[in-house]
Amino acid sequence: MKISPKRLSAPGGEALAFLEREGAVKYSLRPLSPDYYPDEPGAVDVGRALEVVEYDGRELGDAFRDLRSPPPGMLLFGGMMVNRVDIQHFLDMRRSLRSLAHCTRLLLRYARDRVKYPRGTRLAMGNALVARMATTALRKGMSLRLNVNVLTLCEAQGAVRGVEIEYQGQRETLHARRGVVLAAGGFARARWRRAIGRTPASISPCRRRPTMAPRCISRRRLTLAREPIGPPTFSGRPVSVLTRADGSEERFPHLVTDRAKPGVIAVNQRAVRFRQRVQFLSPFRQRNAGCSGKCPPVFYSATPRR
């Protein structure tokens, strides 16, 4: 992939400065996080990858209970969020006093939270971003409506000018001054050909396509935007389905800590090794050699336990 100079010089810094200046959204640079395309000219090992600073959910007040909890498999003790740094400390807590102290502070904070809240209030990653954005909206007097059914996008003169919704049993049309951001999901649960008229070559045609998207999200929201916007672009992520002892299932996304490790070998169901595990997920999944994209990768880990 060739990265254009225009894209590299896009005003991302201005956008970040606006978000941090106008509200509660805060980002930090990862200490070490190479670019997705490390072989391209201008690539760096650090300086571009951002992550949301952890957030105290108590700042949301009563609205904290409206914030969707992460999947159980991504929480410790059923309600405690951890980030990349926390994970490493938990792995090192039996060998490092610093890590032991860090983990102890997290556990004490979580214990205090559970006295009053249904889960821990120390938020990280995507949950922290949503909470920070919601805090900003509420402080600025914006209205956040939950359980809204979007019926259609309203067009005028070739542009989307608003949405027609159903809220608490009443129909209403909301008019937009600038535009409409449709972030309703639906792609992960769509039947590809019916939803967007074509099947992406990199998508496995396996019958079962597990997704992390909440069950309340359907493809109807995706088809809502098809006519005025056209077929969307996407970036898939592999998801495993774990079966618990009671027969129930848990979905888990393979995003961090499980691919780019010494001793991890990725093979497909024909036992053919493919691609570099350290690559980011889009080209990694597209190069599932030997199966023509028809079967998912299988991982074999020879990483020694410490």
Short mmCIF file of N, CA and C in Angstrom, two decimals, residues 49-109:
data_model
loop_
_atom_site.label_atom_id
_atom_site.label_comp_id
_atom_site.label_asym_id
_atom_site.label_seq_id
_atom_site.Cartn_x
_atom_site.Cartn_y
_atom_site.Cartn_z
N ALA A 49 0.75 6.35 17.00
CA ALA A 49 -0.32 5.54 17.59
C ALA A 49 -0.80 6.17 18.89
N LEU A 50 -2.09 6.46 18.95
CA LEU A 50 -2.68 7.08 20.12
C LEU A 50 -3.61 6.11 20.83
N GLU A 51 -3.77 6.30 22.12
CA GLU A 51 -4.78 5.55 22.86
C GLU A 51 -5.43 6.49 23.87
N VAL A 52 -6.67 6.19 24.17
CA VAL A 52 -7.43 7.05 25.07
C VAL A 52 -6.92 6.88 26.50
N VAL A 53 -6.75 7.98 27.18
CA VAL A 53 -6.34 7.93 28.59
C VAL A 53 -7.48 7.35 29.41
N GLU A 54 -7.15 6.49 30.37
CA GLU A 54 -8.17 5.88 31.23
C GLU A 54 -9.04 6.95 31.87
N TYR A 55 -10.26 6.58 32.22
CA TYR A 55 -11.24 7.58 32.67
C TYR A 55 -12.01 7.07 33.88
N ASP A 56 -12.39 8.00 34.73
CA ASP A 56 -13.19 7.69 35.92
C ASP A 56 -14.67 7.77 35.53
N GLY A 57 -15.32 6.62 35.45
CA GLY A 57 -16.72 6.59 35.05
C GLY A 57 -17.65 7.34 35.97
N ARG A 58 -17.20 7.62 37.19
CA ARG A 58 -18.04 8.37 38.13
C ARG A 58 -18.31 9.79 37.66
N GLU A 59 -17.48 10.29 36.72
CA GLU A 59 -17.69 11.62 36.16
C GLU A 59 -19.00 11.69 35.36
N LEU A 60 -19.50 10.54 34.93
CA LEU A 60 -20.76 10.50 34.18
C LEU A 60 -21.98 10.65 35.08
N GLY A 61 -21.80 10.48 36.35
CA GLY A 61 -22.95 10.55 37.26
C GLY A 61 -23.90 9.38 37.03
N ASP A 62 -25.18 9.68 37.03
CA ASP A 62 -26.18 8.63 36.83
C ASP A 62 -26.09 7.99 35.45
N ALA A 63 -25.53 8.71 34.48
CA ALA A 63 -25.43 8.19 33.12
C ALA A 63 -24.43 7.04 33.01
N PHE A 64 -23.62 6.82 34.05
CA PHE A 64 -22.66 5.71 34.01
C PHE A 64 -23.36 4.37 33.83
N ARG A 65 -24.52 4.22 34.40
CA ARG A 65 -25.25 2.95 34.29
C ARG A 65 -25.80 2.73 32.89
N ASP A 66 -25.85 3.77 32.07
CA ASP A 66 -26.30 3.63 30.69
C ASP A 66 -25.17 3.22 29.75
N LEU A 67 -23.94 3.27 30.23
CA LEU A 67 -22.78 2.92 29.40
C LEU A 67 -22.68 1.41 29.28
N ARG A 68 -22.68 0.92 28.04
CA ARG A 68 -22.62 -0.54 27.83
C ARG A 68 -21.31 -1.10 28.35
N SER A 69 -21.40 -2.19 29.08
CA SER A 69 -20.21 -2.84 29.61
C SER A 69 -19.52 -3.65 28.52
N PRO A 70 -18.18 -3.76 28.55
CA PRO A 70 -17.48 -4.63 27.61
C PRO A 70 -17.92 -6.08 27.79
N PRO A 71 -17.63 -6.95 26.82
CA PRO A 71 -17.96 -8.37 26.95
C PRO A 71 -17.30 -8.97 28.19
N PRO A 72 -17.94 -9.95 28.82
CA PRO A 72 -17.39 -10.54 30.05
C PRO A 72 -15.97 -11.07 29.88
N GLY A 73 -15.64 -11.60 28.70
CA GLY A 73 -14.32 -12.15 28.48
C GLY A 73 -13.21 -11.12 28.48
N MET A 74 -13.57 -9.85 28.41
CA MET A 74 -12.57 -8.79 28.41
C MET A 74 -12.51 -8.07 29.76
N LEU A 75 -13.15 -8.65 30.77
CA LEU A 75 -13.17 -8.07 32.11
C LEU A 75 -12.59 -9.06 33.11
N LEU A 76 -11.92 -8.55 34.12
CA LEU A 76 -11.47 -9.39 35.23
C LEU A 76 -12.54 -9.39 36.32
N PHE A 77 -12.77 -10.55 36.89
CA PHE A 77 -13.71 -10.69 38.01
C PHE A 77 -15.11 -10.21 37.64
N GLY A 78 -15.43 -10.25 36.36
CA GLY A 78 -16.78 -9.91 35.93
C GLY A 78 -17.09 -8.44 35.78
N GLY A 79 -16.11 -7.55 36.05
CA GLY A 79 -16.43 -6.14 35.93
C GLY A 79 -15.26 -5.18 35.99
N MET A 80 -14.04 -5.69 35.93
CA MET A 80 -12.86 -4.84 36.07
C MET A 80 -12.14 -4.72 34.73
N MET A 81 -12.04 -3.48 34.22
CA MET A 81 -11.36 -3.24 32.95
C MET A 81 -9.86 -3.12 33.16
N VAL A 82 -9.09 -3.61 32.18
CA VAL A 82 -7.64 -3.46 32.20
C VAL A 82 -7.17 -3.04 30.81
N ASN A 83 -6.06 -2.32 30.77
CA ASN A 83 -5.47 -1.93 29.49
C ASN A 83 -4.18 -2.70 29.26
N ARG A 84 -3.45 -2.33 28.22
CA ARG A 84 -2.23 -3.06 27.88
C ARG A 84 -1.21 -3.03 29.02
N VAL A 85 -1.05 -1.88 29.63
CA VAL A 85 -0.09 -1.75 30.73
C VAL A 85 -0.49 -2.63 31.90
N ASP A 86 -1.78 -2.63 32.22
CA ASP A 86 -2.26 -3.45 33.33
C ASP A 86 -2.02 -4.93 33.09
N ILE A 87 -2.25 -5.36 31.86
CA ILE A 87 -2.06 -6.78 31.52
C ILE A 87 -0.62 -7.20 31.79
N GLN A 88 0.33 -6.36 31.38
CA GLN A 88 1.74 -6.69 31.60
C GLN A 88 2.06 -6.73 33.09
N HIS A 89 1.49 -5.82 33.86
CA HIS A 89 1.72 -5.83 35.31
C HIS A 89 1.16 -7.09 35.96
N PHE A 90 0.01 -7.54 35.52
CA PHE A 90 -0.56 -8.77 36.08
C PHE A 90 0.31 -9.98 35.73
N LEU A 91 0.92 -9.96 34.55
CA LEU A 91 1.81 -11.05 34.17
C LEU A 91 3.10 -11.05 35.00
N ASP A 92 3.51 -9.86 35.45
CA ASP A 92 4.78 -9.72 36.17
C ASP A 92 4.62 -9.61 37.68
N MET A 93 3.41 -9.68 38.20
CA MET A 93 3.19 -9.35 39.60
C MET A 93 3.90 -10.29 40.57
N ARG A 94 4.23 -11.50 40.15
CA ARG A 94 4.93 -12.42 41.04
C ARG A 94 6.44 -12.26 40.97
N ARG A 95 6.92 -11.39 40.07
CA ARG A 95 8.36 -11.18 39.94
C ARG A 95 8.78 -9.74 40.19
N SER A 96 7.80 -8.85 40.30
CA SER A 96 8.11 -7.43 40.43
C SER A 96 7.26 -6.79 41.52
N LEU A 97 7.92 -6.14 42.49
CA LEU A 97 7.19 -5.43 43.54
C LEU A 97 6.40 -4.26 42.95
N ARG A 98 6.95 -3.62 41.93
CA ARG A 98 6.25 -2.51 41.28
C ARG A 98 4.96 -3.00 40.64
N SER A 99 5.02 -4.13 39.97
CA SER A 99 3.82 -4.69 39.34
C SER A 99 2.82 -5.15 40.40
N LEU A 100 3.33 -5.74 41.48
CA LEU A 100 2.45 -6.17 42.57
C LEU A 100 1.70 -4.98 43.17
N ALA A 101 2.41 -3.87 43.37
CA ALA A 101 1.78 -2.67 43.92
C ALA A 101 0.73 -2.12 42.97
N HIS A 102 1.05 -2.13 41.67
CA HIS A 102 0.10 -1.64 40.67
C HIS A 102 -1.18 -2.47 40.68
N CYS A 103 -1.04 -3.77 40.69
CA CYS A 103 -2.20 -4.66 40.68
C CYS A 103 -3.01 -4.54 41.97
N THR A 104 -2.31 -4.36 43.08
CA THR A 104 -3.01 -4.21 44.37
C THR A 104 -3.88 -2.96 44.36
N ARG A 105 -3.36 -1.86 43.82
CA ARG A 105 -4.14 -0.62 43.72
C ARG A 105 -5.38 -0.82 42.86
N LEU A 106 -5.22 -1.53 41.75
CA LEU A 106 -6.37 -1.78 40.88
C LEU A 106 -7.44 -2.61 41.58
N LEU A 107 -7.01 -3.63 42.30
CA LEU A 107 -7.96 -4.51 42.98
C LEU A 107 -8.69 -3.79 44.11
N LEU A 108 -7.97 -2.95 44.85
CA LEU A 108 -8.62 -2.18 45.92
C LEU A 108 -9.63 -1.19 45.34
N ARG A 109 -9.26 -0.56 44.24
CA ARG A 109 -10.19 0.38 43.59
C ARG A 109 -11.43 -0.36 43.11
#
